mmCIF file of C-alpha atoms in Angstrom:
data_model
loop_
_atom_site.group_PDB
_atom_site.id
_atom_site.type_symbol
_atom_site.label_atom_id
_atom_site.label_comp_id
_atom_site.label_asym_id
_atom_site.label_seq_id
_atom_site.Cartn_x
_atom_site.Cartn_y
_atom_site.Cartn_z
ATOM 1 C CA GLU A 8 -8.112 14.370 -3.364
ATOM 2 C CA ILE A 9 -7.476 13.976 0.342
ATOM 3 C CA VAL A 10 -3.882 14.847 1.238
ATOM 4 C CA MET A 11 -2.199 12.928 4.053
ATOM 5 C CA THR A 12 0.659 14.697 5.861
ATOM 6 C CA GLN A 13 2.981 12.802 8.189
ATOM 7 C CA SER A 14 5.266 14.257 10.816
ATOM 8 C CA PRO A 15 8.063 14.249 11.528
ATOM 9 C CA GLY A 16 9.796 13.312 8.300
ATOM 10 C CA THR A 17 12.559 11.583 10.215
ATOM 11 C CA LEU A 18 12.634 10.442 13.821
ATOM 12 C CA SER A 19 15.921 9.416 15.440
ATOM 13 C CA MET A 20 15.443 7.333 18.556
ATOM 14 C CA SER A 21 17.100 4.658 20.671
ATOM 15 C CA PRO A 22 15.932 1.097 21.369
ATOM 16 C CA GLY A 23 13.603 0.985 24.357
ATOM 17 C CA GLU A 24 12.264 4.484 23.785
ATOM 18 C CA ARG A 25 8.645 5.349 22.965
ATOM 19 C CA ALA A 26 8.028 6.625 19.433
ATOM 20 C CA THR A 27 5.086 8.807 18.430
ATOM 21 C CA LEU A 28 4.307 9.261 14.731
ATOM 22 C CA SER A 29 1.607 11.623 13.487
ATOM 23 C CA CYS A 30 -0.612 11.703 10.429
ATOM 24 C CA ARG A 31 -3.013 14.468 9.435
ATOM 25 C CA ALA A 32 -5.703 14.317 6.744
ATOM 26 C CA SER A 33 -6.748 17.397 4.758
ATOM 27 C CA GLN A 34 -10.391 16.468 5.424
ATOM 28 C CA SER A 35 -12.127 13.958 7.619
ATOM 29 C CA VAL A 36 -11.532 10.305 6.827
ATOM 30 C CA ASP A 37 -13.517 9.125 9.872
ATOM 31 C CA SER A 38 -11.631 6.046 11.118
ATOM 32 C CA ASN A 39 -10.697 4.834 7.628
ATOM 33 C CA LEU A 40 -6.978 4.970 8.319
ATOM 34 C CA ALA A 41 -4.221 2.369 8.154
ATOM 35 C CA TRP A 42 -0.547 2.315 9.103
ATOM 36 C CA PHE A 43 2.118 0.356 7.225
ATOM 37 C CA GLN A 44 5.732 -0.468 8.015
ATOM 38 C CA GLN A 45 8.282 -0.849 5.227
ATOM 39 C CA LYS A 46 11.836 -2.060 5.674
ATOM 40 C CA ALA A 47 14.493 -1.564 3.018
ATOM 41 C CA GLY A 48 14.010 -3.891 0.055
ATOM 42 C CA GLN A 49 10.776 -5.332 1.433
ATOM 43 C CA ALA A 50 7.085 -4.956 0.719
ATOM 44 C CA PRO A 51 4.997 -2.845 3.081
ATOM 45 C CA ARG A 52 3.379 -4.651 6.003
ATOM 46 C CA LEU A 53 -0.004 -3.681 7.424
ATOM 47 C CA LEU A 54 0.230 -2.764 11.102
ATOM 48 C CA ILE A 55 -3.028 -1.008 11.966
ATOM 49 C CA TYR A 56 -6.375 -0.624 10.192
ATOM 50 C CA ASP A 57 -9.567 1.232 11.046
ATOM 51 C CA ALA A 58 -7.290 3.680 12.906
ATOM 52 C CA SER A 59 -6.775 1.500 15.975
ATOM 53 C CA THR A 60 -7.109 -2.232 15.177
ATOM 54 C CA ARG A 61 -3.870 -4.186 15.070
ATOM 55 C CA ALA A 62 -3.503 -6.496 12.091
ATOM 56 C CA THR A 63 -2.951 -10.200 12.643
ATOM 57 C CA GLY A 64 0.430 -10.962 14.179
ATOM 58 C CA ILE A 65 1.343 -7.366 14.997
ATOM 59 C CA PRO A 66 2.918 -7.001 18.465
ATOM 60 C CA ALA A 67 1.013 -5.141 21.161
ATOM 61 C CA ARG A 68 3.725 -2.467 21.370
ATOM 62 C CA PHE A 69 2.175 -0.954 18.233
ATOM 63 C CA SER A 70 -0.981 1.071 18.852
ATOM 64 C CA GLY A 71 -3.007 3.460 16.735
ATOM 65 C CA SER A 72 -5.443 6.171 17.704
ATOM 66 C CA GLY A 73 -7.401 9.071 16.285
ATOM 67 C CA SER A 74 -10.335 9.803 14.037
ATOM 68 C CA GLY A 75 -11.404 12.499 11.639
ATOM 69 C CA THR A 76 -8.236 14.306 10.607
ATOM 70 C CA GLU A 77 -5.671 13.567 13.327
ATOM 71 C CA PHE A 78 -4.063 10.177 13.858
ATOM 72 C CA THR A 79 -1.180 8.768 15.874
ATOM 73 C CA LEU A 80 0.899 5.599 15.771
ATOM 74 C CA ILE A 81 2.734 4.798 18.981
ATOM 75 C CA ILE A 82 5.472 2.215 19.366
ATOM 76 C CA SER A 83 5.711 1.819 23.128
ATOM 77 C CA SER A 84 9.242 0.407 23.426
ATOM 78 C CA LEU A 85 11.333 0.366 20.279
ATOM 79 C CA GLN A 86 12.952 -2.901 19.253
ATOM 80 C CA SER A 87 15.813 -3.116 16.756
ATOM 81 C CA GLU A 88 13.465 -4.535 14.112
ATOM 82 C CA ASP A 89 11.158 -1.504 14.341
ATOM 83 C CA PHE A 90 13.552 0.880 12.606
ATOM 84 C CA ALA A 91 11.924 1.359 9.221
ATOM 85 C CA VAL A 92 9.715 3.737 7.241
ATOM 86 C CA TYR A 93 6.086 4.122 8.339
ATOM 87 C CA TYR A 94 3.226 5.233 6.109
ATOM 88 C CA CYS A 95 -0.319 6.214 6.935
ATOM 89 C CA GLN A 96 -3.022 5.592 4.348
ATOM 90 C CA HIS A 97 -6.664 6.597 4.161
ATOM 91 C CA TYR A 98 -9.377 4.641 2.388
ATOM 92 C CA ILE A 99 -12.567 6.641 2.024
ATOM 93 C CA ASN A 100 -14.801 7.719 -0.829
ATOM 94 C CA TRP A 101 -13.471 5.047 -3.187
ATOM 95 C CA SER A 102 -10.046 6.659 -3.095
ATOM 96 C CA ILE A 103 -6.828 5.763 -1.355
ATOM 97 C CA THR A 104 -3.852 8.012 -0.655
ATOM 98 C CA PHE A 105 -0.723 7.647 1.466
ATOM 99 C CA GLY A 106 1.275 10.043 3.543
ATOM 100 C CA GLN A 107 4.844 10.722 2.464
ATOM 101 C CA GLY A 108 6.235 8.515 5.238
ATOM 102 C CA THR A 109 8.168 8.890 8.483
ATOM 103 C CA ARG A 110 11.625 7.351 8.609
ATOM 104 C CA LEU A 111 12.439 5.951 12.044
ATOM 105 C CA ASP A 112 16.226 5.815 12.475
ATOM 106 C CA ILE A 113 18.445 4.484 15.226
ATOM 107 C CA LYS A 114 20.070 7.326 17.157
ATOM 108 C CA GLN B 5 -0.070 -19.295 4.170
ATOM 109 C CA VAL B 6 -1.194 -16.444 1.945
ATOM 110 C CA GLN B 7 1.233 -15.799 -0.874
ATOM 111 C CA LEU B 8 1.191 -13.273 -3.705
ATOM 112 C CA VAL B 9 3.779 -13.424 -6.471
ATOM 113 C CA GLU B 10 3.978 -10.680 -9.087
ATOM 114 C CA SER B 11 5.567 -11.100 -12.500
ATOM 115 C CA GLY B 12 5.786 -9.349 -15.836
ATOM 116 C CA GLY B 13 7.912 -6.362 -14.955
ATOM 117 C CA ASP B 14 10.368 -5.291 -17.634
ATOM 118 C CA LEU B 15 12.114 -2.415 -19.387
ATOM 119 C CA VAL B 16 9.781 -0.780 -21.889
ATOM 120 C CA LYS B 17 9.938 2.358 -24.037
ATOM 121 C CA PRO B 18 7.637 5.317 -23.469
ATOM 122 C CA GLY B 19 4.322 4.707 -25.176
ATOM 123 C CA GLY B 20 4.695 0.960 -24.844
ATOM 124 C CA SER B 21 2.555 -1.623 -23.082
ATOM 125 C CA LEU B 22 3.085 -4.239 -20.410
ATOM 126 C CA ARG B 23 0.893 -6.752 -18.604
ATOM 127 C CA LEU B 24 1.595 -7.588 -14.994
ATOM 128 C CA SER B 25 0.355 -10.744 -13.292
ATOM 129 C CA CYS B 26 -0.108 -11.673 -9.656
ATOM 130 C CA ALA B 27 -0.455 -15.333 -8.689
ATOM 131 C CA ALA B 28 -2.334 -15.860 -5.436
ATOM 132 C CA SER B 29 -2.358 -18.869 -3.133
ATOM 133 C CA GLY B 30 -3.270 -19.787 0.428
ATOM 134 C CA PHE B 31 -6.715 -18.164 0.479
ATOM 135 C CA THR B 32 -10.018 -18.225 -1.411
ATOM 136 C CA PHE B 33 -9.070 -15.713 -4.088
ATOM 137 C CA SER B 34 -12.607 -15.267 -5.403
ATOM 138 C CA ASP B 35 -13.826 -14.026 -2.003
ATOM 139 C CA PHE B 36 -11.612 -10.936 -1.900
ATOM 140 C CA TYR B 37 -11.154 -7.571 -3.531
ATOM 141 C CA MET B 38 -7.616 -7.210 -4.904
ATOM 142 C CA SER B 39 -5.416 -4.159 -5.404
ATOM 143 C CA TRP B 40 -2.329 -2.859 -7.171
ATOM 144 C CA PHE B 41 0.050 -0.324 -5.660
ATOM 145 C CA ARG B 42 3.349 1.087 -6.855
ATOM 146 C CA GLN B 43 6.481 2.736 -5.514
ATOM 147 C CA ALA B 44 8.806 4.799 -7.680
ATOM 148 C CA PRO B 45 12.523 4.396 -6.889
ATOM 149 C CA GLY B 46 13.310 6.105 -3.582
ATOM 150 C CA LYS B 47 9.768 7.451 -3.278
ATOM 151 C CA GLY B 48 6.629 6.719 -1.285
ATOM 152 C CA LEU B 49 3.682 4.433 -1.883
ATOM 153 C CA GLU B 50 0.937 5.102 -4.408
ATOM 154 C CA TRP B 51 -2.344 3.268 -4.852
ATOM 155 C CA VAL B 52 -2.997 2.315 -8.492
ATOM 156 C CA SER B 53 -6.232 0.334 -8.732
ATOM 157 C CA TYR B 54 -8.564 -2.167 -7.130
ATOM 158 C CA ILE B 55 -11.126 -4.660 -8.369
ATOM 159 C CA ASP B 56 -14.098 -6.069 -6.548
ATOM 160 C CA ILE B 57 -15.258 -9.640 -6.118
ATOM 161 C CA ARG B 58 -16.208 -11.114 -9.519
ATOM 162 C CA GLY B 59 -14.549 -8.183 -11.278
ATOM 163 C CA SER B 60 -17.748 -6.235 -11.810
ATOM 164 C CA SER B 61 -16.406 -2.969 -10.392
ATOM 165 C CA THR B 62 -12.997 -1.343 -10.677
ATOM 166 C CA ASN B 63 -11.421 1.902 -9.541
ATOM 167 C CA TYR B 64 -8.250 3.721 -10.613
ATOM 168 C CA ALA B 65 -5.978 6.497 -9.473
ATOM 169 C CA ASP B 66 -6.292 9.589 -11.663
ATOM 170 C CA SER B 67 -2.650 9.168 -12.712
ATOM 171 C CA VAL B 68 -3.414 5.889 -14.533
ATOM 172 C CA LYS B 69 -7.091 6.222 -15.437
ATOM 173 C CA GLY B 70 -7.724 5.484 -19.098
ATOM 174 C CA ARG B 71 -4.306 3.849 -19.548
ATOM 175 C CA PHE B 72 -4.315 0.936 -17.088
ATOM 176 C CA THR B 73 -6.858 -1.870 -16.769
ATOM 177 C CA ILE B 74 -7.169 -4.207 -13.808
ATOM 178 C CA SER B 75 -8.728 -7.638 -14.228
ATOM 179 C CA ARG B 76 -8.880 -11.007 -12.513
ATOM 180 C CA ASP B 77 -9.247 -14.684 -13.372
ATOM 181 C CA ASP B 78 -10.743 -16.456 -10.361
ATOM 182 C CA GLY B 79 -10.322 -19.846 -12.049
ATOM 183 C CA LYS B 80 -6.554 -19.264 -12.122
ATOM 184 C CA ASN B 81 -6.319 -17.342 -8.832
ATOM 185 C CA SER B 82 -4.691 -14.517 -10.722
ATOM 186 C CA LEU B 83 -4.813 -10.739 -10.830
ATOM 187 C CA PHE B 84 -3.645 -8.682 -13.803
ATOM 188 C CA LEU B 85 -2.726 -5.124 -14.658
ATOM 189 C CA GLN B 86 -2.674 -4.158 -18.327
ATOM 190 C CA MET B 87 -0.599 -1.011 -18.707
ATOM 191 C CA ASN B 88 -0.787 0.947 -21.968
ATOM 192 C CA SER B 89 0.669 4.278 -23.078
ATOM 193 C CA LEU B 90 3.394 3.945 -20.484
ATOM 194 C CA ARG B 91 5.235 7.061 -19.356
ATOM 195 C CA VAL B 92 8.620 7.598 -17.751
ATOM 196 C CA GLU B 93 6.807 8.503 -14.533
ATOM 197 C CA ASP B 94 5.212 5.029 -14.412
ATOM 198 C CA THR B 95 8.632 3.599 -13.524
ATOM 199 C CA ALA B 96 8.156 1.828 -10.194
ATOM 200 C CA VAL B 97 7.958 -1.415 -8.311
ATOM 201 C CA TYR B 98 4.398 -2.658 -8.669
ATOM 202 C CA TYR B 99 2.840 -4.594 -5.795
ATOM 203 C CA CYS B 100 -0.361 -6.598 -5.697
ATOM 204 C CA ALA B 101 -2.207 -6.904 -2.401
ATOM 205 C CA LYS B 102 -5.127 -8.846 -0.964
ATOM 206 C CA GLY B 103 -8.056 -6.601 -0.140
ATOM 207 C CA HIS B 104 -8.712 -2.973 -0.976
ATOM 208 C CA THR B 105 -9.055 -1.189 2.388
ATOM 209 C CA MET B 106 -7.394 -3.545 4.820
ATOM 210 C CA THR B 107 -4.715 -4.631 2.316
ATOM 211 C CA SER B 108 -2.658 -7.506 3.579
ATOM 212 C CA PRO B 109 -0.435 -9.083 2.603
ATOM 213 C CA TRP B 110 1.413 -7.491 -0.284
ATOM 214 C CA GLY B 111 3.551 -9.382 -2.740
ATOM 215 C CA GLN B 112 7.258 -8.693 -3.124
ATOM 216 C CA GLY B 113 6.717 -6.599 -6.218
ATOM 217 C CA THR B 114 7.856 -6.498 -9.829
ATOM 218 C CA LEU B 115 9.922 -3.685 -11.347
ATOM 219 C CA VAL B 116 8.634 -1.747 -14.331
ATOM 220 C CA THR B 117 11.111 0.598 -15.974
ATOM 221 C CA VAL B 118 9.933 3.004 -18.666
ATOM 222 C CA SER B 119 12.864 4.513 -20.504
ATOM 223 C CA SER B 120 14.034 5.206 -24.034
#
């Protein structure tokens, strides 16, 4: 099983700042990587798929990059509605696993 | 718009069974793979299963293989998850989702509690 490791576990930032979230795979997943946002009491929402493609309706301040084993989600200028938990997820070899999540808190 | 509504969650004893349903609308259901995910209370996300178009191929997480069965009824735009031999560790909110790689959207989930 491919293990996804996200860092940091918690990120405390202020509105307007740039947030950088990382995700590492235990073996290459090529570009088969997605990012999800989950707010308290809500279902996850797809932000990015294929490592760098924004899903429909996702603001341009969200961007994804990387391939192989190292991936990054950048939120260029944090808005109040962006404070949530973020998960990376791979989908390769007929298997799907998630990272443990990064909680993005308001400082 | 695309809508997914799960139902069937309940309190069940260990060893028991439950069948979850997911009613889909707003898209051509028969054209898409469909998936189930779950989230234990206060924990992260876990993929459970997906089913291909026409239901001819399915795949399961090791944690549920042999106990859970995914199926679909394209005539009723519905997805199902039959859960047998339930364990305490199966307690979670179960979500259905459109797709199997690019999964979007997800439903709001239904809570399954396995406890004696």
